[in-house]
Amino acid sequence: MWSLPLLAHESIGFVHVEEDCYPHCGDTGVSVSDYIASASATGMMYAVFFFPCLHAWLNVRAVGATYKEKLTVIVFQVFFNLFLMFPVTKVPTLHFLAVGTFGWVGLYHFYIVSEHCVPELRKAVKVLMVMALVSLLGVIGCKVVSHIDALLRGSDSHLLSTNLPFLFYLFEVMGLSSIALLTMCMKAEDWPEDKVWSYSYACEWRARALVTVPAVCFFVSLPLFGRTCEGYPRCDMYGATLSDYINAPEL
C-alpha cells in the first residue's frame, strides 16, 4: 500500500490515476481507493491482504459462529470484499459505504478480541488500535473539511487536494496498515468454554464444500457480465476467455 504512489509512475502504470489532474484530483487528493481502481491493483490488494484476513479468521476459529467475536470477522470480510468489488470510479456511494463498514467493524472486532490476547502482545495491539482509530478519524476529518470548504468557498476550491494532496491517502494507508498488523499481532487464547464449539468431521466437510459455491457460481456467471470485445464472443484467437472477463477492477 505504501508503494502505490511509486507504482503510479507513468513508466509503470500498474495502478489507476487520473493523468490530467494527478495528484490534485477530486476534493481530497489521491486515495487508496482511486489507486486500486484497476484490475492489476485490485488483484494486488486481494493478494497482500490474504494472510491478514486469514490470521483474523484463525484467531477466532474455535469460537461459535453466533458470537460477536466471529460475527464481526464475517461482517468485516464481507464488506472488505465489497470494498474491492465496488470501484470508487464506478460506484462511489457503495464503495464508501463498504469502506466505512469494514473499517469500524474491524476496529470493533479487535477491541472485543483484545481482552483474550496473550499478555506479551497486548501493548502492541493497543498501540495499533489507537493508530487505526486515529486514521479512521483522519479520513472522516478530511471528508468533513473538504465538504465545509466546498460550502464556504464553492465546489471549485478543493482546499485539500490543492495543498495537501496526499494527506487523505496517508490516513488511509496508516489505517489499513494498522489493521493488517493487528491481525498478525493479535494472538487470542483462553476463550470461555461456552464460546468454544467443536465440529464433527462431516460438519467441517459440509462447511468447506459450501464455501466453494460462490467461486463456482462466479465463474459460471461471468458470461452474464457483458461483452469483452468487439464481436463478442469471437474475440482474438481463442474467443472469450477468463482473462478477458476479469480484466476489470470489480471482477
PDB file of C-alpha atoms in Angstrom:
ATOM      1  CA  MET A   1       0.000   0.000   0.000  1.00  0.00           C
ATOM      2  CA  TRP A   2       2.824   2.381   0.805  1.00  0.00           C
ATOM      3  CA  SER A   3       4.299   1.749  -2.642  1.00  0.00           C
ATOM      4  CA  LEU A   4       1.156   2.754  -4.545  1.00  0.00           C
ATOM      5  CA  PRO A   5       2.436   6.269  -5.404  1.00  0.00           C
ATOM      6  CA  LEU A   6       5.591   4.693  -6.843  1.00  0.00           C
ATOM      7  CA  LEU A   7       3.533   2.254  -8.892  1.00  0.00           C
ATOM      8  CA  ALA A   8       1.568   5.214 -10.236  1.00  0.00           C
ATOM      9  CA  HIS A   9       4.566   6.421 -12.219  1.00  0.00           C
ATOM     10  CA  GLU A  10       3.734   6.603 -15.901  1.00  0.00           C
ATOM     11  CA  SER A  11       6.587   4.246 -16.772  1.00  0.00           C
ATOM     12  CA  ILE A  12       4.960   1.521 -14.636  1.00  0.00           C
ATOM     13  CA  GLY A  13       1.245   2.187 -14.973  1.00  0.00           C
ATOM     14  CA  PHE A  14       0.300  -0.547 -12.507  1.00  0.00           C
ATOM     15  CA  VAL A  15      -2.331   1.459 -10.642  1.00  0.00           C
ATOM     16  CA  HIS A  16      -5.124   3.774 -11.672  1.00  0.00           C
ATOM     17  CA  VAL A  17      -4.513   7.536 -11.805  1.00  0.00           C
ATOM     18  CA  GLU A  18      -6.273  10.437 -13.457  1.00  0.00           C
ATOM     19  CA  GLU A  19      -3.432  11.709 -15.577  1.00  0.00           C
ATOM     20  CA  ASP A  20      -4.977  15.102 -16.286  1.00  0.00           C
ATOM     21  CA  CYS A  21      -5.028  16.146 -12.611  1.00  0.00           C
ATOM     22  CA  TYR A  22      -2.854  13.729 -10.604  1.00  0.00           C
ATOM     23  CA  PRO A  23      -2.157  14.145  -7.717  1.00  0.00           C
ATOM     24  CA  HIS A  24      -4.507  17.115  -7.266  1.00  0.00           C
ATOM     25  CA  CYS A  25      -7.676  15.179  -8.043  1.00  0.00           C
ATOM     26  CA  GLY A  26     -11.125  15.440  -6.525  1.00  0.00           C
ATOM     27  CA  ASP A  27     -11.879  17.024  -3.171  1.00  0.00           C
ATOM     28  CA  THR A  28      -9.273  15.231  -1.064  1.00  0.00           C
ATOM     29  CA  GLY A  29      -6.463  14.380  -3.467  1.00  0.00           C
ATOM     30  CA  VAL A  30      -5.214  10.877  -4.134  1.00  0.00           C
ATOM     31  CA  SER A  31      -6.539   7.860  -2.260  1.00  0.00           C
ATOM     32  CA  VAL A  32      -6.042   4.129  -1.962  1.00  0.00           C
ATOM     33  CA  SER A  33      -9.499   3.673  -3.440  1.00  0.00           C
ATOM     34  CA  ASP A  34      -8.528   5.581  -6.562  1.00  0.00           C
ATOM     35  CA  TYR A  35      -5.153   3.862  -6.892  1.00  0.00           C
ATOM     36  CA  ILE A  36      -6.679   0.369  -6.820  1.00  0.00           C
ATOM     37  CA  ALA A  37      -9.406   1.164  -9.367  1.00  0.00           C
ATOM     38  CA  SER A  38      -7.638  -1.019 -11.918  1.00  0.00           C
ATOM     39  CA  ALA A  39      -7.675  -4.770 -12.407  1.00  0.00           C
ATOM     40  CA  SER A  40      -3.985  -5.208 -11.574  1.00  0.00           C
ATOM     41  CA  ALA A  41      -4.058  -3.062  -8.431  1.00  0.00           C
ATOM     42  CA  THR A  42      -7.276  -4.669  -7.162  1.00  0.00           C
ATOM     43  CA  GLY A  43      -5.717  -8.093  -7.608  1.00  0.00           C
ATOM     44  CA  MET A  44      -2.633  -6.926  -5.733  1.00  0.00           C
ATOM     45  CA  MET A  45      -4.823  -5.683  -2.877  1.00  0.00           C
ATOM     46  CA  TYR A  46      -6.530  -9.063  -2.642  1.00  0.00           C
ATOM     47  CA  ALA A  47      -3.158 -10.797  -2.642  1.00  0.00           C
ATOM     48  CA  VAL A  48      -1.448  -8.730   0.053  1.00  0.00           C
ATOM     49  CA  PHE A  49      -4.462  -8.937   2.370  1.00  0.00           C
ATOM     50  CA  PHE A  50      -4.874 -12.706   2.063  1.00  0.00           C
ATOM     51  CA  PHE A  51      -2.750 -13.565   5.090  1.00  0.00           C
ATOM     52  CA  PRO A  52      -4.026 -10.708   7.303  1.00  0.00           C
ATOM     53  CA  CYS A  53      -7.595 -11.873   6.658  1.00  0.00           C
ATOM     54  CA  LEU A  54      -6.562 -15.487   7.230  1.00  0.00           C
ATOM     55  CA  HIS A  55      -4.989 -14.630  10.587  1.00  0.00           C
ATOM     56  CA  ALA A  56      -8.134 -12.766  11.625  1.00  0.00           C
ATOM     57  CA  TRP A  57     -10.127 -15.940  10.976  1.00  0.00           C
ATOM     58  CA  LEU A  58      -7.595 -18.197  12.691  1.00  0.00           C
ATOM     59  CA  ASN A  59      -7.793 -16.109  15.850  1.00  0.00           C
ATOM     60  CA  VAL A  60     -11.476 -16.927  16.262  1.00  0.00           C
ATOM     61  CA  ARG A  61     -11.571 -20.363  14.633  1.00  0.00           C
ATOM     62  CA  ALA A  62     -12.580 -22.006  17.917  1.00  0.00           C
ATOM     63  CA  VAL A  63     -15.429 -19.568  18.586  1.00  0.00           C
ATOM     64  CA  GLY A  64     -19.009 -20.353  17.620  1.00  0.00           C
ATOM     65  CA  ALA A  65     -20.453 -18.527  14.623  1.00  0.00           C
ATOM     66  CA  THR A  66     -23.214 -16.891  16.679  1.00  0.00           C
ATOM     67  CA  TYR A  67     -20.847 -14.964  18.951  1.00  0.00           C
ATOM     68  CA  LYS A  68     -19.860 -11.389  18.199  1.00  0.00           C
ATOM     69  CA  GLU A  69     -16.163 -12.280  18.009  1.00  0.00           C
ATOM     70  CA  LYS A  70     -16.885 -14.457  14.963  1.00  0.00           C
ATOM     71  CA  LEU A  71     -19.744 -12.380  13.556  1.00  0.00           C
ATOM     72  CA  THR A  72     -17.604  -9.248  13.384  1.00  0.00           C
ATOM     73  CA  VAL A  73     -14.969 -11.126  11.371  1.00  0.00           C
ATOM     74  CA  ILE A  74     -17.657 -12.302   8.964  1.00  0.00           C
ATOM     75  CA  VAL A  75     -19.029  -8.775   8.521  1.00  0.00           C
ATOM     76  CA  PHE A  76     -15.514  -7.372   8.135  1.00  0.00           C
ATOM     77  CA  GLN A  77     -14.642  -9.939   5.463  1.00  0.00           C
ATOM     78  CA  VAL A  78     -17.860  -9.372   3.525  1.00  0.00           C
ATOM     79  CA  PHE A  79     -17.515  -5.601   3.427  1.00  0.00           C
ATOM     80  CA  PHE A  80     -13.777  -5.701   2.742  1.00  0.00           C
ATOM     81  CA  ASN A  81     -14.564  -7.806  -0.314  1.00  0.00           C
ATOM     82  CA  LEU A  82     -17.296  -5.362  -1.310  1.00  0.00           C
ATOM     83  CA  PHE A  83     -14.776  -2.533  -0.938  1.00  0.00           C
ATOM     84  CA  LEU A  84     -12.677  -4.228  -3.612  1.00  0.00           C
ATOM     85  CA  MET A  85     -15.653  -5.235  -5.749  1.00  0.00           C
ATOM     86  CA  PHE A  86     -17.142  -1.724  -5.929  1.00  0.00           C
ATOM     87  CA  PRO A  87     -14.586   0.596  -7.610  1.00  0.00           C
ATOM     88  CA  VAL A  88     -14.767   4.182  -6.437  1.00  0.00           C
ATOM     89  CA  THR A  89     -14.645   5.284 -10.067  1.00  0.00           C
ATOM     90  CA  LYS A  90     -17.917   3.482 -10.871  1.00  0.00           C
ATOM     91  CA  VAL A  91     -20.000   3.171  -7.703  1.00  0.00           C
ATOM     92  CA  PRO A  92     -18.556   5.681  -5.203  1.00  0.00           C
ATOM     93  CA  THR A  93     -21.502   5.585  -2.797  1.00  0.00           C
ATOM     94  CA  LEU A  94     -21.413   1.805  -2.390  1.00  0.00           C
ATOM     95  CA  HIS A  95     -17.635   1.925  -2.213  1.00  0.00           C
ATOM     96  CA  PHE A  96     -17.550   4.417   0.647  1.00  0.00           C
ATOM     97  CA  LEU A  97     -20.314   2.529   2.460  1.00  0.00           C
ATOM     98  CA  ALA A  98     -18.216  -0.634   2.281  1.00  0.00           C
ATOM     99  CA  VAL A  99     -15.078   1.219   3.426  1.00  0.00           C
ATOM    100  CA  GLY A 100     -16.762   2.757   6.443  1.00  0.00           C
ATOM    101  CA  THR A 101     -18.385  -0.511   7.462  1.00  0.00           C
ATOM    102  CA  PHE A 102     -15.324  -2.739   7.272  1.00  0.00           C
ATOM    103  CA  GLY A 103     -13.179  -0.074   8.951  1.00  0.00           C
ATOM    104  CA  TRP A 104     -15.363   0.431  12.009  1.00  0.00           C
ATOM    105  CA  VAL A 105     -16.431  -3.209  12.295  1.00  0.00           C
ATOM    106  CA  GLY A 106     -12.800  -4.300  12.045  1.00  0.00           C
ATOM    107  CA  LEU A 107     -11.786  -1.891  14.790  1.00  0.00           C
ATOM    108  CA  TYR A 108     -14.660  -3.053  16.988  1.00  0.00           C
ATOM    109  CA  HIS A 109     -13.663  -6.670  16.390  1.00  0.00           C
ATOM    110  CA  PHE A 110     -10.132  -6.088  17.609  1.00  0.00           C
ATOM    111  CA  TYR A 111     -11.465  -4.192  20.603  1.00  0.00           C
ATOM    112  CA  ILE A 112     -13.624  -7.092  21.793  1.00  0.00           C
ATOM    113  CA  VAL A 113     -10.996  -9.718  20.975  1.00  0.00           C
ATOM    114  CA  SER A 114      -8.106  -7.818  22.580  1.00  0.00           C
ATOM    115  CA  GLU A 115      -9.126  -8.946  26.067  1.00  0.00           C
ATOM    116  CA  HIS A 116      -8.279 -12.503  25.011  1.00  0.00           C
ATOM    117  CA  CYS A 117      -4.903 -11.552  23.540  1.00  0.00           C
ATOM    118  CA  VAL A 118      -1.791 -13.042  25.115  1.00  0.00           C
ATOM    119  CA  PRO A 119      -0.269 -10.607  27.664  1.00  0.00           C
ATOM    120  CA  GLU A 120       3.035 -10.080  25.839  1.00  0.00           C
ATOM    121  CA  LEU A 121       1.268  -8.684  22.767  1.00  0.00           C
ATOM    122  CA  ARG A 122      -1.425  -6.557  24.383  1.00  0.00           C
ATOM    123  CA  LYS A 123       0.638  -3.354  24.439  1.00  0.00           C
ATOM    124  CA  ALA A 124       1.428  -3.607  20.725  1.00  0.00           C
ATOM    125  CA  VAL A 125      -2.220  -4.352  19.989  1.00  0.00           C
ATOM    126  CA  LYS A 126      -3.373  -1.279  21.917  1.00  0.00           C
ATOM    127  CA  VAL A 127      -0.919   0.965  20.057  1.00  0.00           C
ATOM    128  CA  LEU A 128      -2.090  -0.376  16.703  1.00  0.00           C
ATOM    129  CA  MET A 129      -5.730   0.065  17.698  1.00  0.00           C
ATOM    130  CA  VAL A 130      -5.077   3.708  18.556  1.00  0.00           C
ATOM    131  CA  MET A 131      -3.318   4.201  15.215  1.00  0.00           C
ATOM    132  CA  ALA A 132      -6.248   2.624  13.379  1.00  0.00           C
ATOM    133  CA  LEU A 133      -8.738   4.812  15.244  1.00  0.00           C
ATOM    134  CA  VAL A 134      -6.757   7.996  14.565  1.00  0.00           C
ATOM    135  CA  SER A 135      -6.523   7.062  10.899  1.00  0.00           C
ATOM    136  CA  LEU A 136     -10.251   6.443  10.580  1.00  0.00           C
ATOM    137  CA  LEU A 137     -10.994   9.743  12.277  1.00  0.00           C
ATOM    138  CA  GLY A 138      -8.460  11.416   9.989  1.00  0.00           C
ATOM    139  CA  VAL A 139     -10.241  10.071   6.905  1.00  0.00           C
ATOM    140  CA  ILE A 140     -13.552  11.357   8.226  1.00  0.00           C
ATOM    141  CA  GLY A 141     -11.941  14.687   9.119  1.00  0.00           C
ATOM    142  CA  CYS A 142     -10.605  15.128   5.590  1.00  0.00           C
ATOM    143  CA  LYS A 143     -14.050  14.470   4.163  1.00  0.00           C
ATOM    144  CA  VAL A 144     -15.641  16.948   6.571  1.00  0.00           C
ATOM    145  CA  VAL A 145     -13.047  19.637   5.832  1.00  0.00           C
ATOM    146  CA  SER A 146     -13.453  19.221   2.074  1.00  0.00           C
ATOM    147  CA  HIS A 147     -17.238  19.398   2.413  1.00  0.00           C
ATOM    148  CA  ILE A 148     -17.092  22.553   4.543  1.00  0.00           C
ATOM    149  CA  ASP A 149     -14.594  24.080   2.131  1.00  0.00           C
ATOM    150  CA  ALA A 150     -16.949  23.395  -0.767  1.00  0.00           C
ATOM    151  CA  LEU A 151     -19.829  25.025   1.103  1.00  0.00           C
ATOM    152  CA  LEU A 152     -17.861  28.128   2.071  1.00  0.00           C
ATOM    153  CA  ARG A 153     -15.671  28.680  -0.974  1.00  0.00           C
ATOM    154  CA  GLY A 154     -17.520  26.874  -3.725  1.00  0.00           C
ATOM    155  CA  SER A 155     -17.181  23.468  -5.337  1.00  0.00           C
ATOM    156  CA  ASP A 156     -14.094  24.548  -7.296  1.00  0.00           C
ATOM    157  CA  SER A 157     -11.989  25.316  -4.220  1.00  0.00           C
ATOM    158  CA  HIS A 158     -10.502  21.843  -3.475  1.00  0.00           C
ATOM    159  CA  LEU A 159      -8.504  23.000  -0.449  1.00  0.00           C
ATOM    160  CA  LEU A 160      -7.046  19.614   0.474  1.00  0.00           C
ATOM    161  CA  SER A 161      -6.350  18.279  -2.999  1.00  0.00           C
ATOM    162  CA  THR A 162      -4.578  21.513  -3.921  1.00  0.00           C
ATOM    163  CA  ASN A 163      -2.454  21.968  -0.808  1.00  0.00           C
ATOM    164  CA  LEU A 164      -2.261  18.507   0.811  1.00  0.00           C
ATOM    165  CA  PRO A 165      -2.985  16.004  -1.968  1.00  0.00           C
ATOM    166  CA  PHE A 166      -1.503  13.004  -0.116  1.00  0.00           C
ATOM    167  CA  LEU A 167      -2.977  13.625   3.348  1.00  0.00           C
ATOM    168  CA  PHE A 168      -6.114  11.562   2.777  1.00  0.00           C
ATOM    169  CA  TYR A 169      -4.023   8.746   1.297  1.00  0.00           C
ATOM    170  CA  LEU A 170      -1.681   8.863   4.295  1.00  0.00           C
ATOM    171  CA  PHE A 171      -4.546   8.382   6.741  1.00  0.00           C
ATOM    172  CA  GLU A 172      -5.884   5.510   4.639  1.00  0.00           C
ATOM    173  CA  VAL A 173      -2.625   3.579   4.454  1.00  0.00           C
ATOM    174  CA  MET A 174      -1.970   4.119   8.155  1.00  0.00           C
ATOM    175  CA  GLY A 175      -5.378   2.671   8.970  1.00  0.00           C
ATOM    176  CA  LEU A 176      -5.094  -0.275   6.602  1.00  0.00           C
ATOM    177  CA  SER A 177      -1.547  -0.997   7.760  1.00  0.00           C
ATOM    178  CA  SER A 178      -2.682  -0.939  11.388  1.00  0.00           C
ATOM    179  CA  ILE A 179      -5.490  -3.383  10.653  1.00  0.00           C
ATOM    180  CA  ALA A 180      -3.131  -5.686   8.765  1.00  0.00           C
ATOM    181  CA  LEU A 181      -0.595  -5.617  11.602  1.00  0.00           C
ATOM    182  CA  LEU A 182      -3.330  -6.161  14.175  1.00  0.00           C
ATOM    183  CA  THR A 183      -4.320  -9.415  12.521  1.00  0.00           C
ATOM    184  CA  MET A 184      -0.707 -10.575  12.678  1.00  0.00           C
ATOM    185  CA  CYS A 185      -0.018  -9.400  16.251  1.00  0.00           C
ATOM    186  CA  MET A 186      -3.305 -10.492  17.749  1.00  0.00           C
ATOM    187  CA  LYS A 187      -2.941 -13.927  19.297  1.00  0.00           C
ATOM    188  CA  ALA A 188      -6.143 -14.798  21.084  1.00  0.00           C
ATOM    189  CA  GLU A 189      -6.398 -17.612  23.607  1.00  0.00           C
ATOM    190  CA  ASP A 190      -8.237 -18.646  26.787  1.00  0.00           C
ATOM    191  CA  TRP A 191     -11.694 -18.426  25.254  1.00  0.00           C
ATOM    192  CA  PRO A 192     -14.585 -19.068  27.672  1.00  0.00           C
ATOM    193  CA  GLU A 193     -15.788 -22.646  27.408  1.00  0.00           C
ATOM    194  CA  ASP A 194     -19.316 -21.593  26.473  1.00  0.00           C
ATOM    195  CA  LYS A 195     -17.975 -19.847  23.348  1.00  0.00           C
ATOM    196  CA  VAL A 196     -15.833 -22.719  22.129  1.00  0.00           C
ATOM    197  CA  TRP A 197     -17.528 -25.006  19.647  1.00  0.00           C
ATOM    198  CA  SER A 198     -16.315 -28.362  18.427  1.00  0.00           C
ATOM    199  CA  TYR A 199     -17.274 -29.589  14.982  1.00  0.00           C
ATOM    200  CA  SER A 200     -17.556 -33.086  13.601  1.00  0.00           C
ATOM    201  CA  TYR A 201     -15.607 -34.042  10.508  1.00  0.00           C
ATOM    202  CA  ALA A 202     -18.828 -34.254   8.493  1.00  0.00           C
ATOM    203  CA  CYS A 203     -19.817 -30.747   9.570  1.00  0.00           C
ATOM    204  CA  GLU A 204     -16.412 -29.365   8.622  1.00  0.00           C
ATOM    205  CA  TRP A 205     -16.581 -31.107   5.249  1.00  0.00           C
ATOM    206  CA  ARG A 206     -20.010 -29.642   4.502  1.00  0.00           C
ATOM    207  CA  ALA A 207     -18.830 -26.175   5.535  1.00  0.00           C
ATOM    208  CA  ARG A 208     -15.777 -26.403   3.284  1.00  0.00           C
ATOM    209  CA  ALA A 209     -17.900 -27.609   0.394  1.00  0.00           C
ATOM    210  CA  LEU A 210     -20.365 -24.780   0.956  1.00  0.00           C
ATOM    211  CA  VAL A 211     -17.746 -22.034   0.748  1.00  0.00           C
ATOM    212  CA  THR A 212     -16.734 -23.224  -2.720  1.00  0.00           C
ATOM    213  CA  VAL A 213     -20.213 -22.464  -4.076  1.00  0.00           C
ATOM    214  CA  PRO A 214     -19.650 -18.691  -4.554  1.00  0.00           C
ATOM    215  CA  ALA A 215     -16.469 -19.334  -6.544  1.00  0.00           C
ATOM    216  CA  VAL A 216     -18.188 -21.841  -8.822  1.00  0.00           C
ATOM    217  CA  CYS A 217     -21.195 -19.558  -9.310  1.00  0.00           C
ATOM    218  CA  PHE A 218     -18.899 -16.632 -10.071  1.00  0.00           C
ATOM    219  CA  PHE A 219     -17.060 -18.434 -12.849  1.00  0.00           C
ATOM    220  CA  VAL A 220     -20.258 -19.855 -14.329  1.00  0.00           C
ATOM    221  CA  SER A 221     -21.945 -16.439 -14.357  1.00  0.00           C
ATOM    222  CA  LEU A 222     -19.046 -14.489 -15.900  1.00  0.00           C
ATOM    223  CA  PRO A 223     -20.595 -14.505 -19.414  1.00  0.00           C
ATOM    224  CA  LEU A 224     -23.572 -12.622 -17.963  1.00  0.00           C
ATOM    225  CA  PHE A 225     -21.399  -9.628 -17.099  1.00  0.00           C
ATOM    226  CA  GLY A 226     -21.268  -8.484 -20.691  1.00  0.00           C
ATOM    227  CA  ARG A 227     -19.133  -8.128 -23.754  1.00  0.00           C
ATOM    228  CA  THR A 228     -15.355  -8.311 -23.531  1.00  0.00           C
ATOM    229  CA  CYS A 229     -14.511  -7.294 -27.081  1.00  0.00           C
ATOM    230  CA  GLU A 230     -15.999  -6.110 -30.329  1.00  0.00           C
ATOM    231  CA  GLY A 231     -17.611  -9.103 -31.988  1.00  0.00           C
ATOM    232  CA  TYR A 232     -18.013 -10.902 -28.651  1.00  0.00           C
ATOM    233  CA  PRO A 233     -17.734 -13.841 -28.076  1.00  0.00           C
ATOM    234  CA  ARG A 234     -15.494 -14.265 -31.120  1.00  0.00           C
ATOM    235  CA  CYS A 235     -12.502 -12.485 -29.607  1.00  0.00           C
ATOM    236  CA  ASP A 236      -8.977 -12.879 -30.971  1.00  0.00           C
ATOM    237  CA  MET A 237      -7.688 -16.407 -31.464  1.00  0.00           C
ATOM    238  CA  TYR A 238      -9.349 -18.143 -28.525  1.00  0.00           C
ATOM    239  CA  GLY A 239     -12.681 -16.369 -28.239  1.00  0.00           C
ATOM    240  CA  ALA A 240     -13.927 -15.215 -24.849  1.00  0.00           C
ATOM    241  CA  THR A 241     -11.511 -16.137 -22.046  1.00  0.00           C
ATOM    242  CA  LEU A 242     -11.411 -15.898 -18.267  1.00  0.00           C
ATOM    243  CA  SER A 243      -8.563 -13.387 -18.510  1.00  0.00           C
ATOM    244  CA  ASP A 244     -10.730 -11.107 -20.642  1.00  0.00           C
ATOM    245  CA  TYR A 245     -13.679 -11.379 -18.284  1.00  0.00           C
ATOM    246  CA  ILE A 246     -11.730 -10.441 -15.154  1.00  0.00           C
ATOM    247  CA  ASN A 247      -9.887  -7.547 -16.771  1.00  0.00           C
ATOM    248  CA  ALA A 248     -11.884  -5.088 -14.678  1.00  0.00           C
ATOM    249  CA  PRO A 249     -11.309  -3.972 -11.073  1.00  0.00           C
ATOM    250  CA  GLU A 250     -14.724  -5.132  -9.865  1.00  0.00           C
ATOM    251  CA  LEU A 251     -14.070  -8.685 -11.101  1.00  0.00           C
TER     252      LEU A 251
END
